[in-house]
């Protein structure tokens, strides 16, 4: 009988896949990063407990293109500064990805708020433009011009905070208490330039980032970097406390609160 491809994999096949994923070479991306100070009350309002605001109400958008062979990827992240248990980092609200493969791993393994979207990173001479779009709405645009090279930073570690959970089968809360994940990224930069420009936030009912306005622009850069990441569960959190924020993860949160239609398969 021909092999049934939905059948069980052998231990050797599973081991080979695990080994291959642990030996990935450095993957370099080209991206624009913009950081600004926003409304402190707005930043605090989007943080589920036990995350807390830091001493500065920062927002960061990262818009990158990765030239994977035969599989070019666009990746974005819109995040606010946050702290947990003495660790400062970033809490992403939305992470548009241009391919399902990048989306699935991040959502199912780490709990990243990834969604399919459109990512633009363009450079024409000194002019740079980067944008994130979903549902035909370009909800973030960063535009400007290269104004000089910047010294390369030393390799550094950065932390993102994620909540990993499964909505309950009956539509009432969660199947189990959600977990808070600390995802630590080791970042190396091989090229960095300063961008003089601005950030435009556009209204979108699906991605309402316009609620976190640019009060003071901290800076915009264009760079080439590579990162690796490791996540760990640091604690279980109250499902009741997280439930009011669950809409952050979905375009239509009603679809997970309704439960499956009776008799559906």
PDB file of N, CA and C in Angstrom, residues 128-226:
ATOM      1  N   UNK A 128      12.668  56.195   1.886  1.00  0.00           N
ATOM      2  CA  UNK A 128      12.266  54.926   2.478  1.00  0.00           C
ATOM      3  C   UNK A 128      10.775  54.991   2.838  1.00  0.00           C
ATOM      4  N   UNK A 129      10.098  53.894   2.563  1.00  0.00           N
ATOM      5  CA  UNK A 129       8.687  53.788   2.948  1.00  0.00           C
ATOM      6  C   UNK A 129       8.418  52.361   3.422  1.00  0.00           C
ATOM      7  N   UNK A 130       7.706  52.251   4.552  1.00  0.00           N
ATOM      8  CA  UNK A 130       7.333  50.942   5.086  1.00  0.00           C
ATOM      9  C   UNK A 130       5.904  51.033   5.591  1.00  0.00           C
ATOM     10  N   UNK A 131       5.163  49.930   5.460  1.00  0.00           N
ATOM     11  CA  UNK A 131       3.754  49.969   5.845  1.00  0.00           C
ATOM     12  C   UNK A 131       3.246  48.587   6.225  1.00  0.00           C
ATOM     13  N   UNK A 132       2.192  48.576   7.059  1.00  0.00           N
ATOM     14  CA  UNK A 132       1.451  47.372   7.417  1.00  0.00           C
ATOM     15  C   UNK A 132      -0.001  47.573   7.003  1.00  0.00           C
ATOM     16  N   UNK A 133      -0.582  46.539   6.371  1.00  0.00           N
ATOM     17  CA  UNK A 133      -1.961  46.648   5.907  1.00  0.00           C
ATOM     18  C   UNK A 133      -2.695  45.338   6.112  1.00  0.00           C
ATOM     19  N   UNK A 134      -3.991  45.446   6.397  1.00  0.00           N
ATOM     20  CA  UNK A 134      -4.884  44.297   6.473  1.00  0.00           C
ATOM     21  C   UNK A 134      -6.272  44.748   6.043  1.00  0.00           C
ATOM     22  N   UNK A 135      -7.003  43.844   5.390  1.00  0.00           N
ATOM     23  CA  UNK A 135      -8.360  44.146   4.927  1.00  0.00           C
ATOM     24  C   UNK A 135      -8.406  45.399   4.056  1.00  0.00           C
ATOM     25  N   UNK A 136      -7.325  45.614   3.279  1.00  0.00           N
ATOM     26  CA  UNK A 136      -7.292  46.761   2.376  1.00  0.00           C
ATOM     27  C   UNK A 136      -7.011  48.088   3.048  1.00  0.00           C
ATOM     28  N   UNK A 137      -6.692  48.063   4.348  1.00  0.00           N
ATOM     29  CA  UNK A 137      -6.436  49.300   5.086  1.00  0.00           C
ATOM     30  C   UNK A 137      -4.965  49.332   5.500  1.00  0.00           C
ATOM     31  N   UNK A 138      -4.249  50.342   5.055  1.00  0.00           N
ATOM     32  CA  UNK A 138      -2.857  50.537   5.441  1.00  0.00           C
ATOM     33  C   UNK A 138      -2.858  51.285   6.774  1.00  0.00           C
ATOM     34  N   UNK A 139      -2.872  50.551   7.878  1.00  0.00           N
ATOM     35  CA  UNK A 139      -3.104  51.162   9.181  1.00  0.00           C
ATOM     36  C   UNK A 139      -1.861  51.759   9.815  1.00  0.00           C
ATOM     37  N   UNK A 140      -0.666  51.399   9.314  1.00  0.00           N
ATOM     38  CA  UNK A 140       0.583  52.017   9.752  1.00  0.00           C
ATOM     39  C   UNK A 140       1.435  52.310   8.518  1.00  0.00           C
ATOM     40  N   UNK A 141       1.961  53.529   8.456  1.00  0.00           N
ATOM     41  CA  UNK A 141       2.904  53.886   7.396  1.00  0.00           C
ATOM     42  C   UNK A 141       4.040  54.680   8.017  1.00  0.00           C
ATOM     43  N   UNK A 142       5.267  54.271   7.709  1.00  0.00           N
ATOM     44  CA  UNK A 142       6.464  54.995   8.134  1.00  0.00           C
ATOM     45  C   UNK A 142       7.158  55.485   6.868  1.00  0.00           C
ATOM     46  N   UNK A 143       7.448  56.781   6.792  1.00  0.00           N
ATOM     47  CA  UNK A 143       8.025  57.336   5.571  1.00  0.00           C
ATOM     48  C   UNK A 143       9.085  58.364   5.940  1.00  0.00           C
ATOM     49  N   UNK A 144      10.093  58.438   5.081  1.00  0.00           N
ATOM     50  CA  UNK A 144      11.158  59.382   5.353  1.00  0.00           C
ATOM     51  C   UNK A 144      12.323  59.189   4.422  1.00  0.00           C
ATOM     52  N   UNK A 145      13.470  59.706   4.830  1.00  0.00           N
ATOM     53  CA  UNK A 145      14.682  59.630   4.015  1.00  0.00           C
ATOM     54  C   UNK A 145      15.872  59.309   4.904  1.00  0.00           C
ATOM     55  N   UNK A 146      16.823  58.560   4.353  1.00  0.00           N
ATOM     56  CA  UNK A 146      18.043  58.224   5.088  1.00  0.00           C
ATOM     57  C   UNK A 146      18.841  59.503   5.316  1.00  0.00           C
ATOM     58  N   UNK A 147      19.213  59.750   6.584  1.00  0.00           N
ATOM     59  CA  UNK A 147      19.948  60.972   6.911  1.00  0.00           C
ATOM     60  C   UNK A 147      21.330  60.692   7.479  1.00  0.00           C
ATOM     61  N   UNK A 148      21.763  59.427   7.440  1.00  0.00           N
ATOM     62  CA  UNK A 148      23.117  59.126   7.888  1.00  0.00           C
ATOM     63  C   UNK A 148      23.221  57.749   8.506  1.00  0.00           C
ATOM     64  N   UNK A 149      24.467  57.268   8.557  1.00  0.00           N
ATOM     65  CA  UNK A 149      24.729  55.965   9.165  1.00  0.00           C
ATOM     66  C   UNK A 149      24.801  56.107  10.676  1.00  0.00           C
ATOM     67  N   UNK A 150      24.446  55.028  11.372  1.00  0.00           N
ATOM     68  CA  UNK A 150      24.527  54.971  12.825  1.00  0.00           C
ATOM     69  C   UNK A 150      25.533  53.909  13.241  1.00  0.00           C
ATOM     70  N   UNK A 151      26.208  54.087  14.372  1.00  0.00           N
ATOM     71  CA  UNK A 151      27.125  53.047  14.851  1.00  0.00           C
ATOM     72  C   UNK A 151      26.366  51.762  15.147  1.00  0.00           C
ATOM     73  N   UNK A 152      27.008  50.642  14.887  1.00  0.00           N
ATOM     74  CA  UNK A 152      26.352  49.361  15.117  1.00  0.00           C
ATOM     75  C   UNK A 152      26.285  49.068  16.615  1.00  0.00           C
ATOM     76  N   UNK A 153      25.115  48.694  17.099  1.00  0.00           N
ATOM     77  CA  UNK A 153      25.002  48.333  18.520  1.00  0.00           C
ATOM     78  C   UNK A 153      25.625  46.969  18.775  1.00  0.00           C
ATOM     79  N   UNK A 154      25.990  46.735  20.018  1.00  0.00           N
ATOM     80  CA  UNK A 154      26.462  45.420  20.417  1.00  0.00           C
ATOM     81  C   UNK A 154      25.291  44.431  20.365  1.00  0.00           C
ATOM     82  N   UNK A 155      25.570  43.133  20.181  1.00  0.00           N
ATOM     83  CA  UNK A 155      24.487  42.142  20.265  1.00  0.00           C
ATOM     84  C   UNK A 155      23.731  42.320  21.577  1.00  0.00           C
ATOM     85  N   UNK A 156      22.421  42.209  21.495  1.00  0.00           N
ATOM     86  CA  UNK A 156      21.604  42.503  22.668  1.00  0.00           C
ATOM     87  C   UNK A 156      20.452  41.515  22.792  1.00  0.00           C
ATOM     88  N   UNK A 157      19.877  41.447  23.986  1.00  0.00           N
ATOM     89  CA  UNK A 157      18.694  40.626  24.234  1.00  0.00           C
ATOM     90  C   UNK A 157      17.480  41.523  24.426  1.00  0.00           C
ATOM     91  N   UNK A 158      16.361  41.119  23.827  1.00  0.00           N
ATOM     92  CA  UNK A 158      15.107  41.835  23.974  1.00  0.00           C
ATOM     93  C   UNK A 158      14.017  40.837  24.328  1.00  0.00           C
ATOM     94  N   UNK A 159      13.062  41.291  25.126  1.00  0.00           N
ATOM     95  CA  UNK A 159      11.998  40.406  25.598  1.00  0.00           C
ATOM     96  C   UNK A 159      10.649  40.878  25.091  1.00  0.00           C
ATOM     97  N   UNK A 160       9.866  39.938  24.557  1.00  0.00           N
ATOM     98  CA  UNK A 160       8.470  40.178  24.225  1.00  0.00           C
ATOM     99  C   UNK A 160       7.603  39.340  25.155  1.00  0.00           C
ATOM    100  N   UNK A 161       6.431  39.868  25.473  1.00  0.00           N
ATOM    101  CA  UNK A 161       5.480  39.170  26.331  1.00  0.00           C
ATOM    102  C   UNK A 161       4.281  38.715  25.498  1.00  0.00           C
ATOM    103  N   UNK A 162       3.900  37.442  25.667  1.00  0.00           N
ATOM    104  CA  UNK A 162       2.747  36.890  24.958  1.00  0.00           C
ATOM    105  C   UNK A 162       1.849  36.125  25.935  1.00  0.00           C
ATOM    106  N   UNK A 163       0.574  36.051  25.592  1.00  0.00           N
ATOM    107  CA  UNK A 163      -0.361  35.204  26.322  1.00  0.00           C
ATOM    108  C   UNK A 163      -0.785  34.057  25.410  1.00  0.00           C
ATOM    109  N   UNK A 164      -0.560  32.838  25.876  1.00  0.00           N
ATOM    110  CA  UNK A 164      -0.912  31.656  25.103  1.00  0.00           C
ATOM    111  C   UNK A 164      -2.144  31.021  25.728  1.00  0.00           C
ATOM    112  N   UNK A 165      -3.173  30.784  24.894  1.00  0.00           N
ATOM    113  CA  UNK A 165      -4.421  30.251  25.432  1.00  0.00           C
ATOM    114  C   UNK A 165      -5.210  29.548  24.335  1.00  0.00           C
ATOM    115  N   UNK A 166      -6.222  28.773  24.770  1.00  0.00           N
ATOM    116  CA  UNK A 166      -7.187  28.147  23.880  1.00  0.00           C
ATOM    117  C   UNK A 166      -8.588  28.540  24.329  1.00  0.00           C
ATOM    118  N   UNK A 167      -9.362  29.179  23.455  1.00  0.00           N
ATOM    119  CA  UNK A 167     -10.752  29.487  23.817  1.00  0.00           C
ATOM    120  C   UNK A 167     -11.518  28.210  24.131  1.00  0.00           C
ATOM    121  N   UNK A 168     -12.428  28.292  25.069  1.00  0.00           N
ATOM    122  CA  UNK A 168     -13.173  27.120  25.513  1.00  0.00           C
ATOM    123  C   UNK A 168     -14.075  26.569  24.417  1.00  0.00           C
ATOM    124  N   UNK A 169     -14.230  25.263  24.425  1.00  0.00           N
ATOM    125  CA  UNK A 169     -15.061  24.593  23.428  1.00  0.00           C
ATOM    126  C   UNK A 169     -16.504  25.097  23.488  1.00  0.00           C
ATOM    127  N   UNK A 170     -17.006  25.370  24.693  1.00  0.00           N
ATOM    128  CA  UNK A 170     -18.394  25.806  24.831  1.00  0.00           C
ATOM    129  C   UNK A 170     -18.561  27.318  24.686  1.00  0.00           C
ATOM    130  N   UNK A 171     -17.464  28.029  24.360  1.00  0.00           N
ATOM    131  CA  UNK A 171     -17.555  29.465  24.150  1.00  0.00           C
ATOM    132  C   UNK A 171     -17.519  30.275  25.421  1.00  0.00           C
ATOM    133  N   UNK A 172     -17.264  29.643  26.560  1.00  0.00           N
ATOM    134  CA  UNK A 172     -17.242  30.347  27.839  1.00  0.00           C
ATOM    135  C   UNK A 172     -15.816  30.375  28.385  1.00  0.00           C
ATOM    136  N   UNK A 173     -15.094  31.428  28.111  1.00  0.00           N
ATOM    137  CA  UNK A 173     -13.743  31.564  28.651  1.00  0.00           C
ATOM    138  C   UNK A 173     -12.721  30.721  27.916  1.00  0.00           C
ATOM    139  N   UNK A 174     -11.903  29.990  28.695  1.00  0.00           N
ATOM    140  CA  UNK A 174     -10.790  29.229  28.154  1.00  0.00           C
ATOM    141  C   UNK A 174     -10.883  27.766  28.592  1.00  0.00           C
ATOM    142  N   UNK A 175     -10.245  26.889  27.811  1.00  0.00           N
ATOM    143  CA  UNK A 175     -10.205  25.476  28.189  1.00  0.00           C
ATOM    144  C   UNK A 175      -9.381  25.259  29.448  1.00  0.00           C
ATOM    145  N   UNK A 176      -8.353  26.091  29.627  1.00  0.00           N
ATOM    146  CA  UNK A 176      -7.514  26.044  30.825  1.00  0.00           C
ATOM    147  C   UNK A 176      -6.970  27.443  31.049  1.00  0.00           C
ATOM    148  N   UNK A 177      -6.426  27.673  32.229  1.00  0.00           N
ATOM    149  CA  UNK A 177      -5.886  29.001  32.490  1.00  0.00           C
ATOM    150  C   UNK A 177      -4.790  29.345  31.476  1.00  0.00           C
ATOM    151  N   UNK A 178      -4.828  30.548  30.904  1.00  0.00           N
ATOM    152  CA  UNK A 178      -3.786  30.960  29.963  1.00  0.00           C
ATOM    153  C   UNK A 178      -2.419  31.026  30.650  1.00  0.00           C
ATOM    154  N   UNK A 179      -1.377  31.046  29.839  1.00  0.00           N
ATOM    155  CA  UNK A 179      -0.027  31.195  30.373  1.00  0.00           C
ATOM    156  C   UNK A 179       0.614  32.453  29.798  1.00  0.00           C
ATOM    157  N   UNK A 180       1.458  33.066  30.599  1.00  0.00           N
ATOM    158  CA  UNK A 180       2.246  34.220  30.168  1.00  0.00           C
ATOM    159  C   UNK A 180       3.616  33.728  29.730  1.00  0.00           C
ATOM    160  N   UNK A 181       4.014  34.117  28.529  1.00  0.00           N
ATOM    161  CA  UNK A 181       5.271  33.675  27.941  1.00  0.00           C
ATOM    162  C   UNK A 181       6.240  34.843  27.850  1.00  0.00           C
ATOM    163  N   UNK A 182       7.464  34.622  28.297  1.00  0.00           N
ATOM    164  CA  UNK A 182       8.561  35.545  28.038  1.00  0.00           C
ATOM    165  C   UNK A 182       9.333  34.991  26.842  1.00  0.00           C
ATOM    166  N   UNK A 183       9.384  35.739  25.774  1.00  0.00           N
ATOM    167  CA  UNK A 183      10.131  35.326  24.590  1.00  0.00           C
ATOM    168  C   UNK A 183      11.372  36.210  24.475  1.00  0.00           C
ATOM    169  N   UNK A 184      12.532  35.610  24.622  1.00  0.00           N
ATOM    170  CA  UNK A 184      13.794  36.352  24.619  1.00  0.00           C
ATOM    171  C   UNK A 184      14.446  36.213  23.251  1.00  0.00           C
ATOM    172  N   UNK A 185      14.762  37.357  22.657  1.00  0.00           N
ATOM    173  CA  UNK A 185      15.397  37.385  21.343  1.00  0.00           C
ATOM    174  C   UNK A 185      16.819  37.909  21.451  1.00  0.00           C
ATOM    175  N   UNK A 186      17.741  37.164  20.857  1.00  0.00           N
ATOM    176  CA  UNK A 186      19.123  37.622  20.731  1.00  0.00           C
ATOM    177  C   UNK A 186      19.277  38.282  19.372  1.00  0.00           C
ATOM    178  N   UNK A 187      19.633  39.548  19.368  1.00  0.00           N
ATOM    179  CA  UNK A 187      19.640  40.339  18.132  1.00  0.00           C
ATOM    180  C   UNK A 187      21.045  40.813  17.784  1.00  0.00           C
ATOM    181  N   UNK A 188      21.411  40.626  16.513  1.00  0.00           N
ATOM    182  CA  UNK A 188      22.663  41.150  15.988  1.00  0.00           C
ATOM    183  C   UNK A 188      22.344  42.046  14.793  1.00  0.00           C
ATOM    184  N   UNK A 189      23.032  43.186  14.705  1.00  0.00           N
ATOM    185  CA  UNK A 189      22.801  44.164  13.645  1.00  0.00           C
ATOM    186  C   UNK A 189      24.081  44.335  12.842  1.00  0.00           C
ATOM    187  N   UNK A 190      23.973  44.295  11.502  1.00  0.00           N
ATOM    188  CA  UNK A 190      25.164  44.479  10.663  1.00  0.00           C
ATOM    189  C   UNK A 190      25.111  45.767   9.842  1.00  0.00           C
ATOM    190  N   UNK A 191      23.969  46.459   9.872  1.00  0.00           N
ATOM    191  CA  UNK A 191      23.862  47.737   9.178  1.00  0.00           C
ATOM    192  C   UNK A 191      22.738  48.535   9.820  1.00  0.00           C
ATOM    193  N   UNK A 192      22.980  49.844  10.025  1.00  0.00           N
ATOM    194  CA  UNK A 192      21.969  50.668  10.682  1.00  0.00           C
ATOM    195  C   UNK A 192      22.083  52.103  10.188  1.00  0.00           C
ATOM    196  N   UNK A 193      20.940  52.662   9.778  1.00  0.00           N
ATOM    197  CA  UNK A 193      20.894  54.033   9.275  1.00  0.00           C
ATOM    198  C   UNK A 193      19.757  54.793   9.940  1.00  0.00           C
ATOM    199  N   UNK A 194      19.974  56.085  10.112  1.00  0.00           N
ATOM    200  CA  UNK A 194      18.941  56.952  10.684  1.00  0.00           C
ATOM    201  C   UNK A 194      17.994  57.404   9.584  1.00  0.00           C
ATOM    202  N   UNK A 195      16.706  57.429   9.908  1.00  0.00           N
ATOM    203  CA  UNK A 195      15.695  57.920   8.992  1.00  0.00           C
ATOM    204  C   UNK A 195      15.070  59.194   9.580  1.00  0.00           C
ATOM    205  N   UNK A 196      15.033  60.230   8.779  1.00  0.00           N
ATOM    206  CA  UNK A 196      14.299  61.434   9.156  1.00  0.00           C
ATOM    207  C   UNK A 196      12.946  61.381   8.473  1.00  0.00           C
ATOM    208  N   UNK A 197      11.889  61.300   9.260  1.00  0.00           N
ATOM    209  CA  UNK A 197      10.574  61.133   8.662  1.00  0.00           C
ATOM    210  C   UNK A 197       9.472  61.176   9.692  1.00  0.00           C
ATOM    211  N   UNK A 198       8.373  60.496   9.405  1.00  0.00           N
ATOM    212  CA  UNK A 198       7.245  60.503  10.320  1.00  0.00           C
ATOM    213  C   UNK A 198       6.491  59.176  10.257  1.00  0.00           C
ATOM    214  N   UNK A 199       5.564  59.025  11.196  1.00  0.00           N
ATOM    215  CA  UNK A 199       4.725  57.834  11.306  1.00  0.00           C
ATOM    216  C   UNK A 199       3.273  58.261  11.140  1.00  0.00           C
ATOM    217  N   UNK A 200       2.553  57.554  10.270  1.00  0.00           N
ATOM    218  CA  UNK A 200       1.137  57.826  10.037  1.00  0.00           C
ATOM    219  C   UNK A 200       0.329  56.622  10.513  1.00  0.00           C
ATOM    220  N   UNK A 201      -0.630  56.872  11.389  1.00  0.00           N
ATOM    221  CA  UNK A 201      -1.541  55.833  11.874  1.00  0.00           C
ATOM    222  C   UNK A 201      -2.924  56.114  11.301  1.00  0.00           C
ATOM    223  N   UNK A 202      -3.497  55.115  10.628  1.00  0.00           N
ATOM    224  CA  UNK A 202      -4.807  55.298  10.000  1.00  0.00           C
ATOM    225  C   UNK A 202      -5.865  54.455  10.713  1.00  0.00           C
ATOM    226  N   UNK A 203      -7.073  54.957  10.696  1.00  0.00           N
ATOM    227  CA  UNK A 203      -8.177  54.302  11.374  1.00  0.00           C
ATOM    228  C   UNK A 203      -8.491  52.957  10.737  1.00  0.00           C
ATOM    229  N   UNK A 204      -8.661  51.924  11.574  1.00  0.00           N
ATOM    230  CA  UNK A 204      -9.067  50.595  11.136  1.00  0.00           C
ATOM    231  C   UNK A 204      -9.836  49.940  12.263  1.00  0.00           C
ATOM    232  N   UNK A 205     -11.025  49.443  11.969  1.00  0.00           N
ATOM    233  CA  UNK A 205     -11.794  48.743  12.991  1.00  0.00           C
ATOM    234  C   UNK A 205     -11.155  47.409  13.363  1.00  0.00           C
ATOM    235  N   UNK A 206     -10.303  46.872  12.474  1.00  0.00           N
ATOM    236  CA  UNK A 206      -9.659  45.586  12.725  1.00  0.00           C
ATOM    237  C   UNK A 206      -8.361  45.751  13.505  1.00  0.00           C
ATOM    238  N   UNK A 207      -7.647  46.819  13.250  1.00  0.00           N
ATOM    239  CA  UNK A 207      -6.345  47.077  13.877  1.00  0.00           C
ATOM    240  C   UNK A 207      -6.332  48.519  14.371  1.00  0.00           C
ATOM    241  N   UNK A 208      -6.983  48.798  15.519  1.00  0.00           N
ATOM    242  CA  UNK A 208      -7.175  50.180  15.962  1.00  0.00           C
ATOM    243  C   UNK A 208      -5.954  50.795  16.633  1.00  0.00           C
ATOM    244  N   UNK A 209      -4.818  50.758  15.930  1.00  0.00           N
ATOM    245  CA  UNK A 209      -3.581  51.307  16.484  1.00  0.00           C
ATOM    246  C   UNK A 209      -3.619  52.830  16.548  1.00  0.00           C
ATOM    247  N   UNK A 210      -4.567  53.457  15.846  1.00  0.00           N
ATOM    248  CA  UNK A 210      -4.680  54.914  15.891  1.00  0.00           C
ATOM    249  C   UNK A 210      -5.003  55.408  17.294  1.00  0.00           C
ATOM    250  N   UNK A 211      -5.439  54.508  18.179  1.00  0.00           N
ATOM    251  CA  UNK A 211      -5.706  54.888  19.573  1.00  0.00           C
ATOM    252  C   UNK A 211      -4.423  55.134  20.362  1.00  0.00           C
ATOM    253  N   UNK A 212      -3.258  54.848  19.762  1.00  0.00           N
ATOM    254  CA  UNK A 212      -1.953  55.036  20.409  1.00  0.00           C
ATOM    255  C   UNK A 212      -1.165  56.070  19.621  1.00  0.00           C
ATOM    256  N   UNK A 213      -1.558  57.334  19.702  1.00  0.00           N
ATOM    257  CA  UNK A 213      -1.035  58.371  18.808  1.00  0.00           C
ATOM    258  C   UNK A 213       0.441  58.680  19.046  1.00  0.00           C
ATOM    259  N   UNK A 214       1.034  59.290  18.040  1.00  0.00           N
ATOM    260  CA  UNK A 214       2.427  59.717  18.132  1.00  0.00           C
ATOM    261  C   UNK A 214       2.450  61.075  18.836  1.00  0.00           C
ATOM    262  N   UNK A 215       2.837  61.073  20.104  1.00  0.00           N
ATOM    263  CA  UNK A 215       2.960  62.323  20.853  1.00  0.00           C
ATOM    264  C   UNK A 215       4.347  62.935  20.659  1.00  0.00           C
ATOM    265  N   UNK A 216       5.355  62.082  20.681  1.00  0.00           N
ATOM    266  CA  UNK A 216       6.726  62.546  20.447  1.00  0.00           C
ATOM    267  C   UNK A 216       7.517  61.418  19.804  1.00  0.00           C
ATOM    268  N   UNK A 217       8.042  61.672  18.613  1.00  0.00           N
ATOM    269  CA  UNK A 217       8.801  60.653  17.895  1.00  0.00           C
ATOM    270  C   UNK A 217      10.187  60.517  18.512  1.00  0.00           C
ATOM    271  N   UNK A 218      10.530  59.300  18.921  1.00  0.00           N
ATOM    272  CA  UNK A 218      11.846  59.041  19.497  1.00  0.00           C
ATOM    273  C   UNK A 218      12.881  58.818  18.406  1.00  0.00           C
ATOM    274  N   UNK A 219      12.497  58.061  17.370  1.00  0.00           N
ATOM    275  CA  UNK A 219      13.442  57.833  16.277  1.00  0.00           C
ATOM    276  C   UNK A 219      12.954  56.783  15.303  1.00  0.00           C
ATOM    277  N   UNK A 220      13.518  56.837  14.106  1.00  0.00           N
ATOM    278  CA  UNK A 220      13.234  55.856  13.054  1.00  0.00           C
ATOM    279  C   UNK A 220      14.566  55.379  12.504  1.00  0.00           C
ATOM    280  N   UNK A 221      14.709  54.080  12.328  1.00  0.00           N
ATOM    281  CA  UNK A 221      15.934  53.516  11.763  1.00  0.00           C
ATOM    282  C   UNK A 221      15.598  52.521  10.660  1.00  0.00           C
ATOM    283  N   UNK A 222      16.569  52.334   9.794  1.00  0.00           N
ATOM    284  CA  UNK A 222      16.532  51.277   8.779  1.00  0.00           C
ATOM    285  C   UNK A 222      17.754  50.415   9.009  1.00  0.00           C
ATOM    286  N   UNK A 223      17.553  49.101   9.144  1.00  0.00           N
ATOM    287  CA  UNK A 223      18.685  48.255   9.469  1.00  0.00           C
ATOM    288  C   UNK A 223      18.587  46.859   8.916  1.00  0.00           C
ATOM    289  N   UNK A 224      19.694  46.141   9.011  1.00  0.00           N
ATOM    290  CA  UNK A 224      19.761  44.726   8.673  1.00  0.00           C
ATOM    291  C   UNK A 224      20.150  43.977   9.942  1.00  0.00           C
ATOM    292  N   UNK A 225      19.341  42.988  10.326  1.00  0.00           N
ATOM    293  CA  UNK A 225      19.602  42.295  11.575  1.00  0.00           C
ATOM    294  C   UNK A 225      19.206  40.838  11.468  1.00  0.00           C
ATOM    295  N   UNK A 226      19.687  40.047  12.416  1.00  0.00           N
ATOM    296  CA  UNK A 226      19.296  38.654  12.544  1.00  0.00           C
ATOM    297  C   UNK A 226      18.990  38.393  14.008  1.00  0.00           C
TER     298      UNK A 226
END
